[in-house]
Each structure stands twice: as structure tokens, then as C-alpha cells.
Amino acid sequence: MVLPTSHPHQRYSVRGYQEQEHPAGDGFSWSCELLRHGQSFGLVSDEGRGGEFRYAFTDSARGEEFCEAARALHPDAERPADRLVDELLTARQMDALDQVAYCFAEDRFEETGEHRLADPGLSLEQVRHALATEHPERNPRVWDRSVSAMVPVLPDPPR
């Protein structure tokens, strides 16, 4: 299932992600550009000290639209825009992989980003089949680029 173009994960993306280690070696800060349908409308950064992300919108109307979309997508989140940015960064990183990513329930992907990589050259369908056959009790999920998310692996239908 492909997400509709109205979904924030289809409208928004990030590019130019850069990290910089703190001089004391106690973490890192990062920044990247925010895009709407490929067009830049601002920058987001994090000092890596546990606070809120910083936003510098070059188009204030697009910035407000982004924040509104984040609130609609994550109405219960303390900082919905930060959460949407985290999801966009994860999607960027996962989509850049040249191997199929997957996880099991114990990997806590949403909390820690922990995931596994399938053997090189295997297709999404091959990985889904192998996980459904070999590890159904571990509640496997695979990264599906069409929805920018880890999706459950369902048992193979009987033949």
C-alpha cells in the first residue's frame, strides 16, 4: 500500500544531513534542510543536549503548514514537529540502504532504531517470505519504502 500524496511522509523530506561531534566528545549536534515536495522551506537542527529541535523557516507559511501536519499526525506528542523530523530522518537513512532492513519485536526499532540487514541481493519479497517462514514467533517487520515504515510480516498464504 502506497501512502497518499497528502500524507506528511509523502510531502516532506530532508536533505543535507550533517553531524558534528561536540568538542568534549559527549555527543553530537546535527542539522539538515527541510523540503516540501523537493523544495526547501527551512532548516532544522539539534544541539544534542536533550532540548527541542531548532527551526529556521525560510518560508513561514510552509513552516506553519509543516507544524500543523505534524500536530495532525501526532496529536498526543509533546513535540510533534520534532517527532515528524525524526521519522523523516529515519526514512532517509533506511531508504538509503542497499539491503532490505528488518527487525524483530525485541529490537525496539521505534525507540532505538535498532534493525538488521538481510543478505545482499535479496528482494523485499524474499526477505518477507524467509521471515514469515523462519521467525513468525518473533513478530518480524520489514522496511517498506512505499510507506516509509517498518511493516508487519504476515504469514505466507497457503498454496
C-alpha positions as a Python dict, from the first residue, in 0.01 Angstrom:
ca = {
    (1, 'M'): (0, 0, 0),
    (2, 'V'): (144, 335, -106),
    (3, 'L'): (72, 636, 114),
    (4, 'P'): (-143, 910, -42),
    (5, 'T'): (39, 1224, -151),
    (6, 'S'): (-149, 1411, 122),
    (7, 'H'): (37, 1213, 393),
    (8, 'P'): (320, 1413, 555),
    (9, 'H'): (574, 1139, 479),
    (10, 'Q'): (499, 1186, 109),
    (11, 'R'): (504, 1568, 115),
    (12, 'Y'): (804, 1629, 336),
    (13, 'S'): (1163, 1509, 332),
    (14, 'V'): (1508, 1612, 448),
    (15, 'R'): (1843, 1655, 275),
    (16, 'G'): (2192, 1768, 357),
    (17, 'Y'): (2206, 1596, 695),
    (18, 'Q'): (2529, 1685, 875),
    (19, 'E'): (2659, 1580, 1214),
    (20, 'Q'): (2927, 1745, 1422),
    (21, 'E'): (3079, 1588, 1731),
    (22, 'H'): (3089, 1805, 2040),
    (23, 'P'): (3444, 1917, 2127),
    (24, 'A'): (3426, 1738, 2463),
    (25, 'G'): (3327, 1415, 2287),
    (26, 'D'): (3000, 1395, 2481),
    (27, 'G'): (2763, 1366, 2186),
    (28, 'F'): (2695, 1540, 1858),
    (29, 'S'): (2481, 1807, 1704),
    (30, 'W'): (2317, 1784, 1363),
    (31, 'S'): (2133, 1990, 1106),
    (32, 'C'): (1950, 1937, 779),
    (33, 'E'): (1729, 2111, 529),
    (34, 'L'): (1350, 2061, 531),
    (35, 'L'): (1182, 2004, 195),
    (36, 'R'): (820, 2007, 79),
    (37, 'H'): (778, 1819, -248),
    (38, 'G'): (1152, 1866, -302),
    (39, 'Q'): (1153, 2242, -242),
    (40, 'S'): (1343, 2384, 55),
    (41, 'F'): (1143, 2578, 312),
    (42, 'G'): (1375, 2580, 614),
    (43, 'L'): (1640, 2427, 832),
    (44, 'V'): (1618, 2214, 1144),
    (45, 'S'): (1896, 2145, 1392),
    (46, 'D'): (1958, 1986, 1727),
    (47, 'E'): (2242, 2065, 1964),
    (48, 'G'): (2230, 1711, 2103),
    (49, 'R'): (2176, 1825, 2459),
    (50, 'G'): (1823, 1689, 2504),
    (51, 'G'): (1625, 2000, 2417),
    (52, 'E'): (1381, 2083, 2143),
    (53, 'F'): (1493, 2100, 1782),
    (54, 'R'): (1555, 2448, 1640),
    (55, 'Y'): (1368, 2553, 1327),
    (56, 'A'): (1456, 2834, 1087),
    (57, 'F'): (1184, 2854, 825),
    (58, 'T'): (1271, 3045, 509),
    (59, 'D'): (902, 3027, 413),
    (60, 'S'): (690, 3092, 723),
    (61, 'A'): (366, 2971, 559),
    (62, 'R'): (529, 2639, 468),
    (63, 'G'): (676, 2620, 818),
    (64, 'E'): (334, 2664, 978),
    (65, 'E'): (189, 2407, 737),
    (66, 'F'): (463, 2162, 841),
    (67, 'C'): (390, 2218, 1211),
    (68, 'E'): (17, 2176, 1151),
    (69, 'A'): (77, 1850, 960),
    (70, 'A'): (296, 1726, 1246),
    (71, 'R'): (27, 1809, 1504),
    (72, 'A'): (-237, 1627, 1296),
    (73, 'L'): (-12, 1322, 1252),
    (74, 'H'): (99, 1309, 1618),
    (75, 'P'): (-174, 1480, 1825),
    (76, 'D'): (-54, 1329, 2154),
    (77, 'A'): (318, 1404, 2107),
    (78, 'E'): (484, 1661, 2330),
    (79, 'R'): (680, 1799, 2033),
    (80, 'P'): (502, 1678, 1715),
    (81, 'A'): (729, 1865, 1469),
    (82, 'D'): (1037, 1707, 1628),
    (83, 'R'): (877, 1365, 1603),
    (84, 'L'): (794, 1415, 1234),
    (85, 'V'): (1153, 1524, 1169),
    (86, 'D'): (1279, 1211, 1348),
    (87, 'E'): (1058, 1000, 1121),
    (88, 'L'): (1181, 1181, 809),
    (89, 'L'): (1543, 1130, 913),
    (90, 'T'): (1478, 761, 977),
    (91, 'A'): (1309, 725, 638),
    (92, 'R'): (1602, 898, 468),
    (93, 'Q'): (1852, 669, 636),
    (94, 'M'): (1654, 350, 582),
    (95, 'D'): (1573, 431, 218),
    (96, 'A'): (1944, 488, 151),
    (97, 'L'): (2028, 129, 247),
    (98, 'D'): (2108, -104, -40),
    (99, 'Q'): (1990, -406, 157),
    (100, 'V'): (1646, -484, 298),
    (101, 'A'): (1618, -379, 661),
    (102, 'Y'): (1407, -571, 909),
    (103, 'C'): (1354, -602, 1281),
    (104, 'F'): (1202, -826, 1543),
    (105, 'A'): (983, -714, 1833),
    (106, 'E'): (1278, -729, 2073),
    (107, 'D'): (1480, -484, 1859),
    (108, 'R'): (1267, -185, 1971),
    (109, 'F'): (1305, -13, 1634),
    (110, 'E'): (1082, 284, 1724),
    (111, 'E'): (1270, 359, 2045),
    (112, 'T'): (1628, 286, 1947),
    (113, 'G'): (1636, 250, 1568),
    (114, 'E'): (1784, -97, 1610),
    (115, 'H'): (1740, -303, 1295),
    (116, 'R'): (1901, -584, 1100),
    (117, 'L'): (2005, -614, 736),
    (118, 'A'): (1915, -903, 510),
    (119, 'D'): (2183, -1065, 297),
    (120, 'P'): (2285, -852, -3),
    (121, 'G'): (2087, -915, -319),
    (122, 'L'): (1768, -1039, -152),
    (123, 'S'): (1446, -868, -258),
    (124, 'L'): (1183, -738, -18),
    (125, 'E'): (956, -1031, -107),
    (126, 'Q'): (1234, -1286, -49),
    (127, 'V'): (1307, -1137, 292),
    (128, 'R'): (937, -1129, 383),
    (129, 'H'): (898, -1495, 286),
    (130, 'A'): (1207, -1603, 482),
    (131, 'L'): (1098, -1413, 795),
    (132, 'A'): (740, -1545, 773),
    (133, 'T'): (871, -1898, 739),
    (134, 'E'): (1163, -1898, 980),
    (135, 'H'): (1072, -1646, 1254),
    (136, 'P'): (696, -1584, 1276),
    (137, 'E'): (702, -1604, 1658),
    (138, 'R'): (940, -1305, 1677),
    (139, 'N'): (689, -1068, 1512),
    (140, 'P'): (917, -964, 1224),
    (141, 'R'): (875, -639, 1034),
    (142, 'V'): (1046, -517, 717),
    (143, 'W'): (1121, -165, 598),
    (144, 'D'): (880, -80, 318),
    (145, 'R'): (989, 226, 121),
    (146, 'S'): (641, 276, -22),
    (147, 'V'): (508, 367, 324),
    (148, 'S'): (833, 480, 491),
    (149, 'A'): (784, 241, 780),
    (150, 'M'): (855, -98, 924),
    (151, 'V'): (553, -310, 832),
    (152, 'P'): (448, -643, 984),
    (153, 'V'): (543, -960, 802),
    (154, 'L'): (225, -1160, 754),
    (155, 'P'): (226, -1539, 724),
    (156, 'D'): (250, -1672, 370),
    (157, 'P'): (-93, -1774, 241),
    (158, 'P'): (-145, -2148, 194),
    (159, 'R'): (-86, -2272, -158),
}
